[in-house]
CSV table of C-alpha atoms (C1' of nucleotides) in Angstrom, one decimal:
chain,number,residue,atom,x,y,z
A,1,MET,CA,50.6,160.7,55.6
A,2,VAL,CA,50.6,157.2,57.3
A,3,ASN,CA,53.5,155.5,57.4
A,4,GLU,CA,53.2,152.5,54.9
A,5,MET,CA,54.7,150.2,57.1
A,6,GLU,CA,52.5,150.8,60.2
A,7,SER,CA,49.3,151.0,58.0
A,8,LYS,CA,49.2,147.0,57.6
A,9,ILE,CA,46.3,146.3,59.3
A,10,SER,CA,43.8,143.5,58.6
A,11,ALA,CA,40.0,143.5,57.6
A,12,ALA,CA,38.9,142.6,61.3
A,13,GLU,CA,41.3,145.1,62.6
A,14,TRP,CA,40.0,147.8,60.4
A,15,GLU,CA,36.6,147.2,62.4
A,16,VAL,CA,38.2,147.9,65.3
A,17,MET,CA,39.8,151.2,64.3
A,18,ARG,CA,36.4,152.6,62.8
A,19,VAL,CA,35.5,152.7,66.4
A,20,VAL,CA,38.4,154.2,67.7
A,21,TRP,CA,38.4,156.9,64.7
A,22,ALA,CA,34.7,157.7,65.7
A,23,GLN,CA,35.8,158.5,69.1
A,24,ASP,CA,39.3,159.7,69.6
A,25,LYS,CA,39.3,157.9,73.0
A,26,VAL,CA,37.7,154.7,73.8
A,27,THR,CA,37.5,152.2,76.1
A,28,SER,CA,37.8,148.4,75.2
A,29,LYS,CA,34.3,147.9,76.5
A,30,GLU,CA,32.9,150.6,73.9
A,31,ILE,CA,34.9,149.0,71.4
A,32,ILE,CA,33.5,145.4,72.2
A,33,ASP,CA,29.9,146.5,72.6
A,34,VAL,CA,29.9,148.2,69.1
A,35,LEU,CA,31.6,144.9,67.6
A,36,GLN,CA,29.4,142.8,69.2
A,37,GLN,CA,26.5,144.2,67.7
A,38,LYS,CA,27.5,144.9,64.2
A,39,LYS,CA,30.0,141.4,63.9
A,40,ASP,CA,28.6,139.4,66.2
A,41,TRP,CA,31.9,139.0,68.1
A,42,LYS,CA,32.9,137.6,71.3
A,43,PRO,CA,34.4,140.0,73.7
A,44,ALA,CA,37.6,138.0,73.8
A,45,THR,CA,37.8,138.1,70.0
A,46,THR,CA,37.8,141.9,70.0
A,47,LYS,CA,40.3,141.9,72.7
A,48,THR,CA,42.5,139.9,70.8
A,49,PHE,CA,42.3,142.5,67.8
A,50,ILE,CA,43.0,145.5,70.1
A,51,GLY,CA,45.9,143.8,71.5
A,52,ARG,CA,47.3,143.3,68.3
A,53,LEU,CA,46.7,146.7,67.0
A,54,VAL,CA,48.4,148.0,70.4
A,55,LYS,CA,51.1,145.6,69.6
A,56,LYS,CA,51.6,147.1,66.2
A,57,GLY,CA,51.6,150.5,67.5
A,58,ILE,CA,48.5,151.6,65.5
A,59,LEU,CA,46.7,152.1,68.8
A,60,HIS,CA,47.9,154.2,71.5
A,61,THR,CA,46.9,153.5,75.5
A,62,GLU,CA,46.6,156.0,78.0
A,63,GLU,CA,46.1,154.6,81.7
A,64,GLU,CA,43.1,155.6,83.2
A,65,GLY,CA,42.9,154.0,86.6
A,66,ARG,CA,43.6,150.1,85.8
A,67,LYS,CA,41.8,150.2,82.4
A,68,PHE,CA,43.0,151.7,79.3
A,69,LEU,CA,41.6,154.5,77.1
A,70,TYR,CA,42.7,153.7,73.2
A,71,SER,CA,43.3,156.1,70.7
A,72,SER,CA,44.5,156.0,66.8
A,73,ALA,CA,48.1,156.7,66.1
A,74,VAL,CA,46.9,157.1,62.5
A,75,ASN,CA,44.6,159.4,60.9
A,76,GLU,CA,41.6,157.7,59.3
A,77,SER,CA,41.7,159.6,55.9
A,78,ASP,CA,45.2,159.1,55.5
A,79,PHE,CA,45.0,155.2,56.4
A,80,ILE,CA,42.2,155.1,53.6
A,81,ASN,CA,43.9,156.8,51.1
A,82,SER,CA,47.2,154.8,51.7
A,83,THR,CA,45.1,151.5,51.4
A,84,LEU,CA,43.5,152.6,48.2
A,85,ASP,CA,47.1,153.8,46.8
A,86,GLU,CA,48.1,150.4,47.6
A,87,THR,CA,45.2,148.8,45.6
A,88,PHE,CA,46.5,150.9,42.6
A,89,GLU,CA,49.7,149.5,42.8
A,90,HIS,CA,48.2,146.3,41.4
A,91,ILE,CA,46.8,148.4,38.4
A,92,CYS,CA,48.4,149.8,35.1
A,93,ASN,CA,48.4,153.5,35.2
A,94,LYS,CA,46.5,153.3,31.9
A,95,ASP,CA,43.5,151.5,33.9
A,96,VAL,CA,43.3,154.1,36.9
A,97,GLY,CA,41.1,156.4,35.0
A,98,ASN,CA,38.7,153.6,34.5
A,99,ALA,CA,38.6,152.4,37.8
A,100,ILE,CA,37.7,155.9,39.2
A,101,VAL,CA,35.2,156.1,36.6
A,102,ASN,CA,33.5,153.1,38.0
A,103,LEU,CA,33.8,154.1,41.7
A,104,LEU,CA,31.9,157.6,40.6
A,105,SER,CA,29.0,155.4,39.0
A,106,ASN,CA,28.7,153.5,42.2
A,107,ALA,CA,29.0,156.3,44.6
A,108,THR,CA,26.4,158.6,46.0
A,109,LEU,CA,27.9,162.0,45.8
A,110,SER,CA,27.1,165.6,47.4
A,111,PHE,CA,26.9,168.5,45.9
A,112,LYS,CA,29.9,169.8,47.9
A,113,ASP,CA,31.8,166.5,46.8
A,114,ILE,CA,30.7,167.3,43.0
A,115,ASP,CA,32.4,170.7,43.4
A,116,LYS,CA,35.5,169.5,44.8
A,117,ILE,CA,35.4,166.7,41.9
A,118,GLU,CA,35.0,169.4,39.5
A,119,LYS,CA,37.9,171.3,41.0
A,120,VAL,CA,40.2,168.7,40.9
A,121,ILE,CA,39.4,167.7,37.2
A,122,GLU,CA,40.0,171.5,36.4
A,123,MET,CA,43.4,171.2,37.5
A,124,LYS,CA,44.0,167.6,36.0
A,125,LYS,CA,42.9,168.9,32.7
A,126,LYS,CA,45.9,171.1,32.6
A,127,GLU,CA,48.5,168.0,33.2
A,128,ALA,CA,46.4,165.6,31.1
A,129,VAL,CA,48.4,163.9,28.4
A,130,GLU,CA,47.3,162.4,25.2
A,131,GLU,CA,48.5,158.4,26.1
A,132,ILE,CA,49.5,157.4,29.7
A,133,PRO,CA,52.7,155.8,30.2
A,134,CYS,CA,52.2,152.3,31.2
A,135,ASN,CA,54.2,151.6,34.3
A,136,CYS,CA,53.8,147.6,34.1
A,137,VAL,CA,56.5,145.4,34.0
A,138,PRO,CA,56.6,143.3,30.7
A,139,GLY,CA,54.8,140.6,30.8
A,140,GLN,CA,52.1,142.0,33.2
A,141,CYS,CA,50.3,144.1,30.9
A,142,ARG,CA,49.1,144.3,27.3
A,143,CYS,CA,51.0,147.6,26.8
A,144,ASN,CA,54.1,146.1,27.0
A,145,ASN,CA,53.6,143.1,25.2
A,146,CYS,CA,55.2,144.6,21.9
A,147,SER,CA,57.9,147.3,23.2
A,148,SER,CA,59.3,144.7,25.5
A,149,GLY,CA,60.2,142.7,22.5
A,150,HIS,CA,59.6,139.4,23.7
B,1,MET,CA,30.4,141.1,37.4
B,2,VAL,CA,32.9,139.0,39.4
B,3,ASN,CA,31.2,136.7,41.9
B,4,GLU,CA,32.2,138.4,45.5
B,5,MET,CA,33.1,135.0,46.6
B,6,GLU,CA,35.5,133.7,43.8
B,7,SER,CA,37.3,136.7,44.0
B,8,LYS,CA,39.2,136.3,47.3
B,9,ILE,CA,42.8,136.5,46.5
B,10,SER,CA,45.8,137.5,48.0
B,11,ALA,CA,48.4,140.3,47.0
B,12,ALA,CA,50.9,137.4,45.6
B,13,GLU,CA,48.2,135.6,43.8
B,14,TRP,CA,47.2,138.9,42.3
B,15,GLU,CA,50.9,139.2,40.7
B,16,VAL,CA,50.1,136.1,39.0
B,17,MET,CA,46.6,136.9,37.6
B,18,ARG,CA,48.1,140.3,36.3
B,19,VAL,CA,50.5,137.8,34.1
B,20,VAL,CA,47.6,136.1,33.0
B,21,TRP,CA,45.3,138.9,32.2
B,22,ALA,CA,48.3,140.1,30.1
B,23,GLN,CA,47.8,137.3,27.8
B,24,ASP,CA,44.6,135.4,27.8
B,25,LYS,CA,46.5,132.0,28.0
B,26,VAL,CA,49.9,131.3,29.6
B,27,THR,CA,51.9,128.7,30.3
B,28,SER,CA,53.4,128.3,33.8
B,29,LYS,CA,56.9,128.9,32.5
B,30,GLU,CA,55.7,132.4,31.3
B,31,ILE,CA,54.5,133.2,34.6
B,32,ILE,CA,57.3,132.1,36.5
B,33,ASP,CA,59.6,134.2,34.2
B,34,VAL,CA,57.8,137.4,34.7
B,35,LEU,CA,57.8,136.9,38.3
B,36,GLN,CA,61.3,135.9,38.9
B,37,GLN,CA,61.8,139.4,37.2
B,38,LYS,CA,59.6,141.2,39.2
B,39,LYS,CA,59.3,139.7,42.4
B,40,ASP,CA,62.5,137.5,42.5
B,41,TRP,CA,60.1,134.6,43.2
B,42,LYS,CA,61.6,131.1,43.0
B,43,PRO,CA,59.9,129.2,40.2
B,44,ALA,CA,58.7,126.7,43.3
B,45,THR,CA,57.0,129.8,44.8
B,46,THR,CA,54.9,131.0,41.6
B,47,LYS,CA,53.9,127.3,41.2
B,48,THR,CA,52.3,127.2,44.5
B,49,PHE,CA,50.2,130.6,43.8
B,50,ILE,CA,49.2,129.2,40.6
B,51,GLY,CA,47.9,126.1,42.2
B,52,ARG,CA,46.2,127.7,44.5
B,53,LEU,CA,44.4,130.0,41.9
B,54,VAL,CA,43.6,126.9,40.2
B,55,LYS,CA,42.2,125.4,43.2
B,56,LYS,CA,40.0,128.5,44.2
B,57,GLY,CA,38.9,128.2,40.5
B,58,ILE,CA,40.0,131.6,39.4
B,59,LEU,CA,42.6,130.1,36.9
B,60,HIS,CA,41.3,127.9,34.2
B,61,THR,CA,43.3,125.1,32.7
B,62,GLU,CA,43.5,123.7,29.3
B,63,GLU,CA,45.7,120.8,28.5
B,64,GLU,CA,48.3,121.3,26.0
B,65,GLY,CA,49.8,118.0,25.7
B,66,ARG,CA,51.5,117.4,29.2
B,67,LYS,CA,51.5,120.9,30.4
B,68,PHE,CA,48.8,123.3,30.8
B,69,LEU,CA,47.5,126.8,29.4
B,70,TYR,CA,46.5,128.8,32.4
B,71,SER,CA,43.4,131.5,31.5
B,72,SER,CA,41.4,133.5,34.0
B,73,ALA,CA,37.9,133.1,34.9
B,74,VAL,CA,37.5,136.5,36.1
B,75,ASN,CA,37.7,139.6,34.1
B,76,GLU,CA,40.4,141.9,35.3
B,77,SER,CA,38.5,145.6,35.3
B,78,ASP,CA,35.7,143.4,37.1
B,79,PHE,CA,37.9,142.1,39.7
B,80,ILE,CA,39.9,145.4,40.2
B,81,ASN,CA,36.2,147.1,40.8
B,82,SER,CA,35.1,144.5,43.2
B,83,THR,CA,38.2,144.9,45.4
B,84,LEU,CA,37.5,148.7,45.2
B,85,ASP,CA,34.1,148.3,46.2
B,86,GLU,CA,35.2,146.0,49.1
B,87,THR,CA,37.6,148.4,50.4
B,88,PHE,CA,35.0,151.2,50.2
B,89,GLU,CA,32.7,148.8,52.4
B,90,HIS,CA,35.1,150.1,55.2
B,91,ILE,CA,34.2,153.5,54.7
B,92,CYS,CA,31.4,155.7,55.8
B,93,ASN,CA,29.4,156.7,52.9
B,94,LYS,CA,29.9,160.5,53.5
B,95,ASP,CA,33.5,159.9,53.0
B,96,VAL,CA,33.5,158.5,49.7
B,97,GLY,CA,33.6,161.7,47.9
B,98,ASN,CA,36.7,162.8,49.4
B,99,ALA,CA,38.5,159.5,48.9
B,100,ILE,CA,37.7,159.5,45.4
B,101,VAL,CA,39.1,163.3,45.4
B,102,ASN,CA,42.2,162.3,46.7
B,103,LEU,CA,42.6,159.2,44.2
B,104,LEU,CA,41.9,162.1,41.4
B,105,SER,CA,44.6,164.2,42.7
B,106,ASN,CA,47.3,161.3,42.8
B,107,ALA,CA,46.5,160.2,39.3
B,108,THR,CA,47.9,160.4,36.1
B,109,LEU,CA,45.0,161.1,33.7
B,110,SER,CA,44.2,161.1,29.8
B,111,PHE,CA,41.9,163.4,27.9
B,112,LYS,CA,39.9,160.7,27.6
B,113,ASP,CA,39.8,159.6,31.1
B,114,ILE,CA,38.8,163.4,32.0
B,115,ASP,CA,36.0,163.3,29.1
B,116,LYS,CA,34.9,160.2,30.7
B,117,ILE,CA,35.1,161.5,34.4
B,118,GLU,CA,33.1,164.8,33.3
B,119,LYS,CA,30.3,162.6,32.1
B,120,VAL,CA,29.9,160.7,34.9
B,121,ILE,CA,29.9,163.8,36.9
B,122,GLU,CA,27.1,165.1,34.7
B,123,MET,CA,25.1,162.2,35.6
B,124,LYS,CA,25.6,162.5,39.0
B,125,LYS,CA,24.9,165.9,39.5
B,126,LYS,CA,21.3,165.0,38.5
B,127,GLU,CA,21.2,162.6,41.5
B,128,ALA,CA,23.5,164.6,43.9
B,129,VAL,CA,22.3,165.2,47.5
B,130,GLU,CA,22.8,167.8,49.8
B,131,GLU,CA,23.6,165.5,52.5
B,132,ILE,CA,24.7,162.0,52.2
B,133,PRO,CA,23.2,159.6,54.9
B,134,CYS,CA,25.6,158.0,56.7
B,135,ASN,CA,25.7,154.1,56.6
B,136,CYS,CA,27.8,153.5,59.5
B,137,VAL,CA,26.6,151.4,62.7
B,138,PRO,CA,26.3,153.5,65.6
B,139,GLY,CA,29.9,153.6,67.0
B,140,GLN,CA,31.7,153.4,64.2
B,141,CYS,CA,31.2,156.8,62.8
B,142,ARG,CA,30.9,160.3,64.3
B,143,CYS,CA,27.8,160.8,62.1
B,144,ASN,CA,25.9,158.3,64.4
B,145,ASN,CA,27.1,159.5,67.4
B,146,CYS,CA,24.1,161.6,68.4
B,147,SER,CA,21.5,160.4,66.6
B,148,SER,CA,22.4,156.9,68.4
B,149,GLY,CA,21.5,158.1,71.4
B,150,HIS,CA,24.5,156.7,73.2
C,1,DC,C1',34.9,140.9,103.5
C,2,DT,C1',33.5,137.6,100.3
C,3,DT,C1',31.4,137.0,95.4
C,4,DT,C1',31.0,139.0,91.3
C,5,DT,C1',32.3,141.7,87.3
C,6,DT,C1',35.7,143.9,84.7
C,7,DT,C1',39.6,144.0,82.1
C,8,DG,C1',44.1,143.3,80.5
C,9,DT,C1',47.3,139.1,79.1
C,10,DT,C1',48.0,134.6,78.1
C,11,DT,C1',47.4,130.8,75.4
C,12,DA,C1',44.9,128.1,71.6
C,13,DC,C1',44.4,126.8,67.2
C,14,DA,C1',42.5,126.3,62.4
C,15,DA,C1',42.9,128.5,58.2
C,16,DA,C1',45.1,131.6,54.7
C,17,DT,C1',49.5,133.6,53.1
C,18,DG,C1',54.1,133.9,51.9
C,19,DT,C1',58.1,131.2,50.6
C,20,DA,C1',60.1,127.3,48.7
C,21,DA,C1',62.3,122.4,48.5
C,22,DT,C1',61.3,117.7,46.6
C,23,DC,C1',59.3,114.3,43.9
C,24,DG,C1',57.9,111.8,40.1
C,25,DA,C1',56.4,111.4,35.0
C,26,DA,C1',57.1,112.8,30.9
C,27,DA,C1',59.7,115.3,27.5
C,28,DT,C1',64.2,117.0,25.7
C,29,DT,C1',69.2,116.4,24.9
C,30,DT,C1',73.2,114.2,24.3
D,1,DA,C1',69.1,104.4,25.3
D,2,DA,C1',71.0,107.3,29.6
D,3,DA,C1',71.1,111.6,31.3
D,4,DT,C1',69.0,115.9,31.8
D,5,DT,C1',65.4,119.2,32.0
D,6,DT,C1',60.5,120.7,32.6
D,7,DC,C1',56.3,120.9,34.9
D,8,DG,C1',52.7,119.5,37.7
D,9,DA,C1',51.7,117.5,42.4
D,10,DT,C1',53.1,116.9,47.2
D,11,DT,C1',54.9,118.5,51.4
D,12,DA,C1',57.3,121.9,54.4
D,13,DC,C1',57.1,125.5,57.6
D,14,DA,C1',57.0,130.3,59.3
D,15,DT,C1',53.7,134.2,59.8
D,16,DT,C1',49.2,136.5,59.7
D,17,DT,C1',44.5,136.4,60.3
D,18,DG,C1',40.1,134.9,62.4
D,19,DT,C1',38.0,133.4,66.3
D,20,DA,C1',37.7,132.4,71.2
D,21,DA,C1',38.6,130.5,76.0
D,22,DA,C1',41.1,130.8,80.2
D,23,DC,C1',43.6,133.5,83.4
D,24,DA,C1',44.5,137.0,86.9
D,25,DA,C1',44.3,141.3,89.2
D,26,DA,C1',41.8,145.0,90.4
D,27,DA,C1',37.3,146.8,91.0
D,28,DA,C1',32.6,146.8,92.2
D,29,DA,C1',28.8,144.8,94.2
D,30,DG,C1',26.5,142.3,98.2
DNA sequence: CTTTTTTGTTTACAAATGTAATCGAAATTT
DNA sequence: AAATTTCGATTACATTTGTAAACAAAAAAG
């Protein structure tokens, strides 16, 4: 898993990371070109983000002559998962299911995806509960309104 | 749905919103108390966030004597969904299924949740595809590496 | 061998965010 | 009525983020 600490990257930095993840090792020029296309960023802008990612330790550098080859210190899937987990920390456990249902509704899925999902659901069935315990602090969720004796 | 524009709130502001969502109408004092507990924020800090949310039009105010009753201009579920959608915009369509599988693995689900998920999956099955078309720009995803003729 | 280009580094600067103190008017307490 | 508390509004200030120009050293081109 990605260390939660080092995974703090901004939306703009994420764009840079996607280019790196797509290639394992890239030069700044490649990143700059892709993002000039996609985001219309000036080379200087992209350079700033690259620099910040290196400073944060999320990009590794390997000297190749006088320039660098950049590579990611974190795995993309891990990063995606921990980003999503972070979002779910703002949500009551009771609402997680609905959020996922919504994601599923909006997603384009392959047969393979559906297989995998069905498998997880089979497992989840075994540990499913009647009522999910609310994990919110009193005052941040209706579930706790009464039990918290306010 | 939440207007994508007005839904731009920070992590700290989200904490405030959760208190508001939990009650429909709240006074600043209630918000301040809850977040003093949960986040150890000074009253002034919470007030800042409330003020910013009002300015952004995400919190509505209703005068009640010389003070205010705050209420949310956006629905919590809608907000959660559009936040998640935003995250998924950083992910190749091909990877969405896996991300969801991961979320499911980590989630605690109720029988009702599972029912709902199974229903969506039944529908999704009908429109499932063999191969999900990659929606990334060339250079930001391995899928496009070859077809983009670089 | 000079000129130009490339590429990493430094500097710039506004907006957003996190965190909070202060201030002033109204309300409550004494 | 005077003192105190409450609460919204204003001000403060450091950090992060978005966006980019300028600079310097090295490499490539002419």
